Amino acid sequence: MRITLGVTGGVAAYKSAELVRRLQTEGHTVQVVMTRAAREFVTPLTFAALSGQKVITDLFTGGESGDANLESAIEHVAVAQRTDLLLVAPATADTLAKFARGLADDFLSTLYLASTAPVVLAPAMNVNMWQHPATQENLFSLRKRGVRIVEPGEGYLACGMTGPGRLAAQEEILKAVREIVEAQQDLAAETVLVTAGPTCEDLDPVRFITNRSSGKMGYAVAEAAARRGAKVILIAGPTSLETPVGVERIDVRTAEEMLRAVQAQFPAATIAVFVAAVSDYRPAELALTKIKRKDGALTIRLEPNPDILATMARDKGDRLVVGFAAETDHVAENARKKLAEKNADLIVANDVTAEGAGFDVDTNIVTIFSRDARDLPLPRMRKAEVAQRILDEALRLRSALRSKPATHRAGD
Ligand code: CTP
């Protein structure tokens, strides 16, 4: 999991150095963000050396170099998108107040607002500051919002007083992180098969028919499923994308190769998501030598390719089958038709002509059509987020279908 660790200004800041190590040992990637005050206690160099990543310090400067540029000015959004869990340890009273109020005057508080990831805060402060009604009210609003607070421990504080205020024991903080990680592993029992990218149908040794699919949507589904604990097999046509961490990729070129690979993997799958833009036709003849230029028109005869989704969904058993529908018109009508004709459980439909949707962009605007007729229109969102919603829908439909016969029995 990608954890962003916020370190704010308190004597306990040095303890977070060890926390970086522990989180890494548990398999997480850690990006450290330090507030200005935190840097009075520990240097960013310590955290950079431990985390192996550049430490983010200020909003609008992006780092120690101090050169403001557009890239760093919007870096909080980029970091927010890369954050699966935001952990702040130690969190000062000031940080709690900023988060509770929604102030955004430094990198960390801006990141908090820009991120949709779960948040864990481990406060540390003077006992009176901790017990002050202002702090307690802030904690109340944060908890109400779902923020997890790892309560400070009691003991001798740096200010000379004793009472609650010490940064919680490292084990307590790690326990809170583990609980969140486990809660997000809701696909741990699943094997997810994903097809992605275009297919290439060869005409001769140098020419082929293909389409504009970038593979981004399919790769996003594979990545999201792997993050949620699934075993993921990605069967991919030619793309320039990197295989997501934890995903097994099988490369194919043509629709026929893709079908064969899918047939081999489908029996083990519990969820199959067909995102690939499979070429519906292929040249009827493959020329073994380069086709030469001649006078007059050249006719290429095409023959149909197998419909991979429809072929597999025919005998899908209790697997959940998700298809896509790339449309340019009559989106809902065509999507519902595909849902029925291909025997799919969900069809994710998009109008590929809409701005912010379709090929080679990072966002998509889709409606998820479901076998149980619960259509879910989604606003424009990043493909990574669309992928999460598709997986959420698959799980929702699975439990809806499972609970149906039980209701029947109860009514019998
Ligand atoms: N699909 C497939 N094999 C094919 C064609 C499509 O597995 N030969 C799958 C796609 O991966 C997608 C769904 O079927 O999940 C619909 O693809 P799409 O191209 O929208 O539809 P087609 O069935 O090709 O219909 P048309 O091109 O006429 O819209």
XYZ file of C-alpha atoms and ligand atoms in Angstrom:
441
model
C 0.000 0.000 0.000
C 1.171 3.553 -0.666
C 1.226 5.334 2.676
C 1.813 9.052 2.949
C 3.283 9.790 6.365
C 2.769 13.336 7.562
C 5.250 14.434 10.206
C 4.320 17.584 12.098
C 6.204 19.663 14.643
C 6.634 17.928 17.937
C 9.419 16.402 19.975
C 8.029 12.998 18.971
C 8.866 13.685 15.315
C 12.074 11.636 15.691
C 9.988 8.572 16.564
C 8.424 8.636 13.104
C 11.772 7.759 11.577
C 11.475 4.298 13.073
C 7.848 4.166 11.943
C 8.988 4.564 8.313
C 11.146 1.468 8.675
C 8.379 -0.589 10.271
C 5.855 0.358 7.604
C 8.322 -0.583 4.885
C 8.984 -3.939 6.538
C 5.249 -4.570 6.344
C 5.425 -4.073 2.579
C 4.286 -0.469 2.260
C 5.791 2.311 0.199
C 6.182 5.425 2.328
C 6.134 9.011 1.094
C 7.020 11.459 3.860
C 5.543 14.954 4.040
C 6.996 17.268 6.702
C 5.567 20.510 7.932
C 7.796 23.524 8.482
C 7.640 22.999 12.255
C 8.591 19.323 11.935
C 11.797 20.367 10.193
C 12.799 22.253 13.335
C 12.964 18.901 15.116
C 14.276 16.463 12.484
C 15.863 17.089 9.104
C 14.159 15.937 5.914
C 17.410 14.164 5.053
C 16.777 11.580 7.789
C 13.396 10.721 6.314
C 14.633 10.834 2.724
C 17.393 8.364 3.577
C 15.007 6.035 5.393
C 12.122 6.160 2.943
C 14.260 6.190 -0.186
C 12.024 8.958 -1.536
C 12.301 12.710 -1.742
C 10.605 14.285 1.278
C 7.908 16.805 0.474
C 8.189 19.933 2.559
C 6.353 23.026 1.389
C 3.398 23.929 -0.723
C 4.514 25.849 -3.824
C 8.153 24.955 -3.519
C 7.874 21.200 -3.631
C 11.126 20.603 -1.828
C 14.361 21.911 -0.575
C 15.300 23.517 -3.873
C 12.807 26.295 -3.259
C 12.047 26.845 -6.937
C 8.357 27.341 -7.310
C 6.832 25.921 -10.455
C 3.460 24.743 -11.650
C 4.390 21.110 -11.218
C 5.050 21.520 -7.519
C 2.067 23.816 -7.055
C -0.266 21.013 -8.020
C 1.837 18.282 -6.461
C -0.584 17.886 -3.549
C -3.168 16.593 -6.006
C -0.697 14.154 -7.546
C 0.396 12.947 -4.101
C -3.272 12.675 -3.027
C -3.910 10.396 -5.984
C -0.932 8.225 -5.066
C -2.030 7.931 -1.423
C -3.868 4.816 -0.247
C -3.609 5.817 3.405
C -2.714 9.122 5.028
C -1.018 8.692 8.393
C 0.032 11.689 10.462
C 2.374 10.948 13.350
C 2.932 12.935 15.415
C -0.099 15.135 14.783
C 0.053 18.441 16.659
C -2.944 20.314 18.077
C -2.485 22.759 15.232
C -2.708 19.958 12.632
C -5.890 18.586 14.230
C -7.395 22.073 14.159
C -6.464 22.617 10.521
C -7.835 19.255 9.417
C -11.023 19.722 11.453
C -11.642 23.163 9.968
C -10.507 22.348 6.447
C -7.748 24.941 6.355
C -5.249 24.438 3.570
C -2.225 26.633 4.151
C 0.580 24.117 3.793
C 1.272 20.941 1.859
C -0.029 18.505 4.464
C -3.328 20.269 5.176
C -3.909 20.726 1.445
C -3.141 17.065 0.856
C -5.657 16.117 3.565
C -8.379 17.979 1.662
C -7.354 16.673 -1.749
C -7.158 13.032 -0.694
C -10.012 10.534 -0.478
C -7.865 7.909 1.251
C -8.514 6.756 4.835
C -6.790 8.890 7.471
C -5.056 7.860 10.699
C -3.876 10.526 13.126
C -1.594 9.886 16.067
C -1.668 13.087 18.141
C 1.080 14.128 20.524
C 1.024 17.306 22.604
C 1.072 18.816 26.067
C -1.577 17.351 28.405
C -3.497 20.614 28.756
C -3.533 21.128 25.005
C -4.872 17.595 24.579
C -7.586 18.079 27.175
C -8.586 21.545 25.991
C -12.207 21.656 24.758
C -11.001 23.131 21.457
C -8.823 20.078 20.751
C -11.508 17.699 21.994
C -14.070 19.333 19.703
C -11.694 19.024 16.760
C -11.181 15.354 17.556
C -14.943 14.890 17.755
C -15.477 16.334 14.261
C -12.593 14.365 12.801
C -13.860 11.090 14.264
C -17.357 11.843 12.991
C -15.821 12.125 9.514
C -14.288 8.668 9.833
C -10.771 9.748 10.732
C -9.086 7.171 12.920
C -7.416 8.660 16.010
C -4.714 6.668 17.761
C -5.025 8.105 21.254
C -1.857 9.420 22.900
C -0.412 7.461 25.767
C 0.015 8.667 29.334
C 3.342 9.397 30.888
C 6.055 11.930 31.379
C 5.882 14.569 28.664
C 8.706 16.631 27.208
C 7.141 19.733 28.749
C 7.749 18.276 32.206
C 4.120 17.424 32.935
C 2.607 13.973 33.184
C -0.690 12.784 31.694
C -2.057 11.914 28.280
C -0.195 13.522 25.391
C 2.683 11.207 24.475
C 2.667 9.844 20.956
C 1.015 6.404 21.109
C 3.273 3.369 21.129
C 4.445 2.366 17.689
C 2.567 -0.932 17.941
C -0.710 0.958 18.487
C -0.130 3.054 15.370
C 0.822 0.005 13.300
C -2.269 -1.831 14.558
C -4.524 0.977 13.296
C -2.753 0.896 9.917
C -3.085 -2.902 9.697
C -6.808 -2.745 10.418
C -7.331 -0.317 7.568
C -5.153 -2.344 5.205
C -7.156 -5.486 6.009
C -10.490 -3.718 5.544
C -9.356 -2.724 2.060
C -8.455 -6.276 1.096
C -12.030 -7.162 0.205
C -10.955 -9.048 -2.925
C -8.493 -11.308 -1.097
C -10.536 -14.397 -1.957
C -10.918 -13.510 -5.649
C -9.028 -14.321 -8.794
C -9.648 -11.508 -11.244
C -9.039 -11.960 -14.956
C -8.734 -8.756 -16.973
C -8.360 -8.297 -20.732
C -6.891 -4.972 -21.820
C -5.515 -2.958 -24.684
C -6.101 -3.337 -28.388
C -5.518 -6.385 -30.533
C -3.427 -6.264 -33.689
C -4.542 -8.244 -36.697
C -1.759 -8.751 -39.205
C -2.146 -8.159 -42.929
C 1.435 -8.841 -43.922
C 4.803 -8.743 -42.114
C 4.692 -4.945 -41.759
C 1.015 -3.978 -41.653
C -1.807 -4.662 -39.276
C -5.280 -3.503 -38.282
C -5.682 -2.145 -34.782
C -7.568 0.551 -32.838
C -6.949 3.495 -30.542
C -7.177 1.629 -27.234
C -4.350 2.631 -24.876
C -5.002 -0.118 -22.338
C -5.228 2.443 -19.513
C -8.715 1.442 -18.337
C -7.918 -2.285 -18.247
C -4.608 -1.731 -16.490
C -6.415 0.448 -13.937
C -8.870 -2.379 -13.206
C -6.001 -4.854 -12.818
C -4.112 -2.497 -10.503
C -7.177 -1.738 -8.358
C -8.020 -5.428 -7.983
C -4.449 -6.277 -6.980
C -4.433 -3.507 -4.394
C -7.613 -4.933 -2.917
C -5.930 -8.272 -2.433
C -7.049 -10.226 -5.515
C -4.868 -12.549 -7.527
C -4.879 -10.778 -10.880
C -4.178 -12.108 -14.353
C -3.976 -9.452 -17.023
C -4.218 -10.591 -20.614
C -3.002 -7.663 -22.631
C -2.730 -6.657 -26.253
C 0.244 -4.468 -27.232
C 0.487 -1.294 -25.088
C 3.323 0.779 -23.720
C 2.106 0.532 -20.126
C 3.989 -0.950 -17.207
C 2.595 -4.014 -15.479
C 1.014 -2.940 -12.169
C 2.625 -4.299 -9.004
C 1.346 -7.734 -8.028
C -0.259 -8.442 -11.407
C 0.618 -11.383 -13.649
C 0.604 -10.226 -17.283
C 0.201 -12.442 -20.314
C 0.977 -10.680 -23.592
C -0.997 -11.427 -26.709
C -1.259 -9.811 -30.119
C -4.338 -11.011 -31.940
C -7.939 -11.666 -30.899
C -7.418 -15.386 -31.434
C -4.377 -15.410 -29.160
C -6.341 -13.431 -26.586
C -9.178 -15.937 -26.712
C -6.794 -18.855 -26.207
C -5.121 -17.150 -23.242
C -8.505 -16.290 -21.716
C -9.743 -19.858 -22.167
C -6.715 -21.125 -20.277
C -7.179 -18.705 -17.362
C -10.974 -18.385 -17.126
C -11.623 -21.611 -15.160
C -9.598 -20.289 -12.202
C -11.202 -16.836 -12.267
C -14.021 -15.723 -9.983
C -14.417 -12.325 -11.649
C -13.617 -11.604 -15.312
C -13.453 -8.059 -16.620
C -13.270 -7.751 -20.399
C -11.882 -4.320 -21.087
C -9.894 -5.088 -24.244
C -10.868 -3.383 -27.462
C -10.833 -6.558 -29.464
C -10.759 -6.145 -33.211
C -14.064 -7.527 -34.479
C -12.488 -8.537 -37.818
C -9.156 -9.785 -39.075
C -7.756 -10.018 -42.607
C -8.971 -13.254 -44.171
C -5.498 -13.910 -45.562
C -2.166 -13.209 -43.991
C 0.377 -12.376 -46.684
C 3.743 -13.913 -45.854
C 5.613 -11.268 -47.806
C 4.951 -7.536 -47.952
C 1.949 -6.671 -50.109
C 3.242 -4.725 -53.134
C 1.769 -1.535 -54.506
C -0.298 -2.060 -57.645
C -2.427 0.094 -59.911
C -6.055 0.476 -58.899
C -7.818 -0.243 -55.646
C -6.778 -2.912 -53.232
C -9.506 -4.937 -51.565
C -8.851 -6.576 -48.245
C -11.342 -9.189 -47.242
C -11.999 -9.399 -43.511
C -13.403 -12.283 -41.571
C -14.975 -12.110 -38.112
C -12.983 -12.642 -34.948
C -14.453 -14.570 -32.047
C -16.344 -12.488 -29.491
C -14.223 -13.358 -26.473
C -16.621 -12.004 -23.865
C -19.690 -13.677 -25.353
C -17.835 -16.979 -25.846
C -16.667 -17.111 -22.254
C -19.850 -15.772 -20.651
C -21.954 -18.484 -22.256
C -20.679 -21.004 -19.688
C -19.664 -18.665 -16.927
C -21.038 -20.660 -13.990
C -21.112 -18.427 -10.930
C -18.288 -16.212 -12.166
C -19.050 -12.525 -12.397
C -18.538 -11.277 -15.913
C -18.046 -7.591 -16.641
C -17.962 -6.164 -20.144
C -17.400 -2.734 -21.614
C -19.324 -0.976 -24.307
C -17.544 1.704 -26.274
C -20.277 3.647 -27.998
C -20.607 6.764 -30.078
C -24.425 6.986 -29.980
C -27.490 5.479 -28.234
C -25.245 4.539 -25.317
C -27.832 3.165 -22.881
C -29.760 1.247 -25.512
C -26.642 -0.392 -26.956
C -25.241 -1.161 -23.516
C -28.411 -2.920 -22.354
C -28.436 -4.906 -25.578
C -24.833 -6.020 -25.000
C -25.640 -6.945 -21.379
C -28.353 -9.329 -22.535
C -26.787 -10.644 -25.746
C -23.385 -11.338 -24.235
C -24.773 -12.809 -20.987
C -22.723 -10.349 -18.908
C -23.483 -9.325 -15.326
C -22.305 -5.747 -15.706
C -21.651 -3.578 -18.730
C -19.587 -0.448 -18.280
C -20.659 1.886 -21.041
C -19.003 5.022 -22.234
C -19.552 7.490 -24.981
C -16.072 7.555 -26.472
C -16.788 10.843 -28.242
C -17.392 12.737 -24.955
C -14.606 15.009 -23.723
C -12.774 13.421 -20.782
C -13.799 9.907 -21.814
C -12.538 7.159 -24.041
C -9.145 6.446 -25.540
C -5.775 7.566 -24.264
C -7.041 9.958 -21.586
C -6.715 9.404 -17.852
C -10.376 10.027 -17.105
C -13.608 8.389 -18.152
C -17.337 9.068 -17.917
C -19.262 5.827 -17.626
C -22.570 4.323 -16.628
C -22.502 0.850 -15.147
C -25.475 -1.199 -16.340
C -26.258 -4.156 -14.195
C -28.059 -7.470 -14.604
C -30.286 -6.504 -11.676
C -31.241 -3.301 -13.516
C -29.514 -0.926 -11.088
C -27.926 1.488 -13.505
C -25.165 3.573 -11.987
C -24.233 6.748 -13.871
C -20.872 8.107 -12.723
C -19.469 11.597 -13.221
C -16.159 12.213 -14.980
C -13.499 10.580 -12.837
C -10.023 9.162 -13.117
C -9.812 5.698 -14.652
C -8.287 4.446 -11.375
C -11.445 5.552 -9.569
C -13.749 4.126 -12.246
C -11.904 0.838 -11.733
C -12.694 0.914 -7.998
C -16.363 1.578 -8.675
C -16.553 -1.316 -11.137
C -15.096 -3.667 -8.532
C -17.477 -2.265 -5.875
C -20.398 -2.928 -8.228
C -19.209 -6.455 -8.954
C -19.131 -7.229 -5.225
C -22.499 -5.553 -4.660
C -24.104 -7.552 -7.447
C -22.511 -10.777 -6.235
C -24.043 -10.380 -2.787
C -27.376 -9.220 -4.237
C -27.529 -12.333 -6.418
C -26.502 -14.578 -3.550
C -29.086 -13.195 -1.170
C -31.893 -13.543 -3.730
C -32.480 -17.317 -3.558
C -32.326 -17.091 0.232
C -35.180 -14.553 0.228
C -37.097 -16.919 -2.006
C -36.646 -19.765 0.385
C -37.785 -17.633 3.263
C -40.971 -16.820 1.367
C -41.678 -20.428 0.394
N -15.375 -8.019 -26.879
C -14.722 -9.230 -26.918
N -14.394 -9.801 -28.111
C -14.711 -9.184 -29.259
C -15.382 -7.934 -29.238
C -15.687 -7.374 -28.023
O -14.421 -9.789 -25.853
N -14.389 -9.760 -30.400
C -15.768 -7.452 -25.586
C -15.034 -6.180 -25.222
O -13.885 -6.456 -24.448
C -16.074 -5.438 -24.404
C -17.384 -5.878 -25.019
O -17.098 -7.111 -25.672
O -16.086 -5.843 -23.065
C -18.005 -4.942 -25.978
O -17.086 -4.449 -26.900
P -17.515 -3.395 -27.998
O -16.385 -3.188 -28.939
O -18.133 -2.206 -27.354
O -18.702 -4.144 -28.683
P -18.826 -5.139 -29.854
O -19.348 -6.418 -29.311
O -17.587 -5.220 -30.663
O -19.990 -4.427 -30.673
P -19.925 -3.148 -31.634
O -18.486 -2.995 -32.048
O -20.824 -3.517 -32.702
O -20.430 -1.995 -30.799
